[in-house]
C-alpha cells in the first residue's frame, strides 16, 4: 500500500494558476497509473487526468484539456498537476490516486478504480 500526499491547493481568481503535487510515501513510483480526481460539494467525483509513470503518457478529461498539464519527477515519486486558466467551475477537492485496479478502454481516462488514495487538497477559484 502506498500513502499519497497531495499539496498545492489554495484560492485563486479566475484565470489564475495552481500546481498540485502528489507525493508517494514509498519514493519513486513503479510503472503505475496515477490519476487526479475532483469532487465539488453535491456533485459526483470526476476524473480529471491520468499519467502512466512508466512512460509518462498522459490522459485528460475534456473539461480540462488544454488547461491542465501532468508531469512527474520519477526520482522523487511525485506527480504534478499544473492547472492554468482556472475557472470557478474547477472549484473542488482534488485527490490523487495510484495503482489501477480496473483498466478501461475507449474512454477519456484509462482507469476506473485505484488501490490507493490521498486525502485531498482544496482548490477554490473565485470569479
GROMACS .gro file of C-alpha atoms in nm:
model
  127
    1UNK     CA    1   0.000   0.000   0.000
    2UNK     CA    2   0.123   0.346  -0.092
    3UNK     CA    3   0.044   0.657   0.105
    4UNK     CA    4  -0.019   0.955  -0.118
    5UNK     CA    5   0.002   1.314  -0.004
    6UNK     CA    6  -0.145   1.597  -0.209
    7UNK     CA    7  -0.038   1.957  -0.172
    8UNK     CA    8  -0.053   2.285  -0.358
    9UNK     CA    9  -0.419   2.368  -0.332
   10UNK     CA   10  -0.542   2.716  -0.249
   11UNK     CA   11  -0.761   3.004  -0.353
   12UNK     CA   12  -0.712   3.193  -0.676
   13UNK     CA   13  -0.909   3.420  -0.902
   14UNK     CA   14  -1.045   3.303  -1.234
   15UNK     CA   15  -0.769   3.290  -1.492
   16UNK     CA   16  -0.507   3.210  -1.232
   17UNK     CA   17  -0.287   2.904  -1.191
   18UNK     CA   18  -0.202   2.646  -0.930
   19UNK     CA   19   0.028   2.345  -0.927
   20UNK     CA   20  -0.080   2.042  -0.730
   21UNK     CA   21   0.163   1.776  -0.615
   22UNK     CA   22   0.104   1.411  -0.534
   23UNK     CA   23   0.389   1.251  -0.344
   24UNK     CA   24   0.422   0.881  -0.274
   25UNK     CA   25   0.544   0.764   0.065
   26UNK     CA   26   0.739   0.480  -0.095
   27UNK     CA   27   0.959   0.708  -0.302
   28UNK     CA   28   0.989   0.657  -0.677
   29UNK     CA   29   0.673   0.530  -0.843
   30UNK     CA   30   0.678   0.194  -1.007
   31UNK     CA   31   0.522   0.195  -1.354
   32UNK     CA   32   0.165   0.263  -1.250
   33UNK     CA   33  -0.126   0.483  -1.343
   34UNK     CA   34  -0.161   0.788  -1.121
   35UNK     CA   35  -0.487   0.971  -1.153
   36UNK     CA   36  -0.624   1.303  -1.038
   37UNK     CA   37  -0.988   1.338  -0.944
   38UNK     CA   38  -1.201   1.616  -0.807
   39UNK     CA   39  -1.525   1.641  -0.620
   40UNK     CA   40  -1.729   1.953  -0.565
   41UNK     CA   41  -1.997   1.975  -0.294
   42UNK     CA   42  -2.312   1.799  -0.403
   43UNK     CA   43  -2.151   1.655  -0.715
   44UNK     CA   44  -2.009   1.318  -0.808
   45UNK     CA   45  -1.637   1.257  -0.818
   46UNK     CA   46  -1.493   1.341  -1.158
   47UNK     CA   47  -1.179   1.210  -1.322
   48UNK     CA   48  -0.952   1.492  -1.431
   49UNK     CA   49  -0.628   1.348  -1.566
   50UNK     CA   50  -0.407   1.041  -1.554
   51UNK     CA   51  -0.040   0.972  -1.610
   52UNK     CA   52   0.126   0.638  -1.661
   53UNK     CA   53   0.452   0.673  -1.471
   54UNK     CA   54   0.621   0.405  -1.679
   55UNK     CA   55   0.643   0.612  -1.995
   56UNK     CA   56   0.486   0.944  -1.898
   57UNK     CA   57   0.183   0.901  -2.121
   58UNK     CA   58  -0.094   1.137  -2.014
   59UNK     CA   59  -0.469   1.145  -2.049
   60UNK     CA   60  -0.706   1.435  -1.985
   61UNK     CA   61  -1.076   1.486  -1.940
   62UNK     CA   62  -1.231   1.713  -2.199
   63UNK     CA   63  -1.320   1.966  -1.930
   64UNK     CA   64  -0.953   2.036  -1.855
   65UNK     CA   65  -0.776   1.954  -2.181
   66UNK     CA   66  -0.553   2.239  -2.291
   67UNK     CA   67  -0.555   2.398  -1.945
   68UNK     CA   68  -0.415   2.128  -1.716
   69UNK     CA   69  -0.083   1.951  -1.764
   70UNK     CA   70   0.056   1.646  -1.589
   71UNK     CA   71   0.423   1.584  -1.525
   72UNK     CA   72   0.629   1.368  -1.296
   73UNK     CA   73   0.957   1.355  -1.110
   74UNK     CA   74   1.015   0.982  -1.103
   75UNK     CA   75   1.312   1.001  -0.869
   76UNK     CA   76   1.105   1.186  -0.611
   77UNK     CA   77   0.796   0.975  -0.662
   78UNK     CA   78   0.593   1.286  -0.728
   79UNK     CA   79   0.332   1.369  -0.989
   80UNK     CA   80   0.238   1.728  -1.063
   81UNK     CA   81  -0.083   1.874  -1.199
   82UNK     CA   82  -0.028   2.221  -1.342
   83UNK     CA   83  -0.361   2.399  -1.366
   84UNK     CA   84  -0.381   2.713  -1.578
   85UNK     CA   85  -0.670   2.935  -1.686
   86UNK     CA   86  -0.866   2.823  -1.384
   87UNK     CA   87  -1.241   2.870  -1.384
   88UNK     CA   88  -1.488   2.889  -1.094
   89UNK     CA   89  -1.623   2.550  -1.203
   90UNK     CA   90  -1.280   2.400  -1.126
   91UNK     CA   91  -1.351   2.459  -0.757
   92UNK     CA   92  -1.339   2.124  -0.580
   93UNK     CA   93  -1.142   1.896  -0.353
   94UNK     CA   94  -0.870   1.737  -0.564
   95UNK     CA   95  -0.745   1.386  -0.495
   96UNK     CA   96  -0.470   1.178  -0.643
   97UNK     CA   97  -0.479   0.801  -0.667
   98UNK     CA   98  -0.232   0.534  -0.771
   99UNK     CA   99  -0.235   0.172  -0.878
  100UNK     CA  100  -0.505   0.096  -1.131
  101UNK     CA  101  -0.726  -0.199  -1.037
  102UNK     CA  102  -0.978  -0.162  -1.318
  103UNK     CA  103  -0.828  -0.075  -1.654
  104UNK     CA  104  -1.087   0.052  -1.902
  105UNK     CA  105  -1.069   0.110  -2.275
  106UNK     CA  106  -1.235   0.352  -2.510
  107UNK     CA  107  -1.278   0.625  -2.250
  108UNK     CA  108  -1.101   0.955  -2.190
  109UNK     CA  109  -0.924   0.821  -1.882
  110UNK     CA  110  -0.778   0.472  -1.866
  111UNK     CA  111  -0.860   0.365  -1.513
  112UNK     CA  112  -1.192   0.334  -1.331
  113UNK     CA  113  -1.069   0.224  -0.988
  114UNK     CA  114  -0.750   0.270  -0.792
  115UNK     CA  115  -0.586   0.095  -0.499
  116UNK     CA  116  -0.451   0.394  -0.308
  117UNK     CA  117  -0.587   0.743  -0.250
  118UNK     CA  118  -0.465   1.062  -0.092
  119UNK     CA  119  -0.656   1.283   0.150
  120UNK     CA  120  -0.715   1.562  -0.096
  121UNK     CA  121  -0.631   1.929  -0.136
  122UNK     CA  122  -0.886   2.206  -0.179
  123UNK     CA  123  -0.889   2.429  -0.485
  124UNK     CA  124  -1.113   2.734  -0.483
  125UNK     CA  125  -1.147   2.962  -0.784
  126UNK     CA  126  -1.334   3.289  -0.740
  127UNK     CA  127  -1.496   3.478  -1.029
   0.00000   0.00000   0.00000
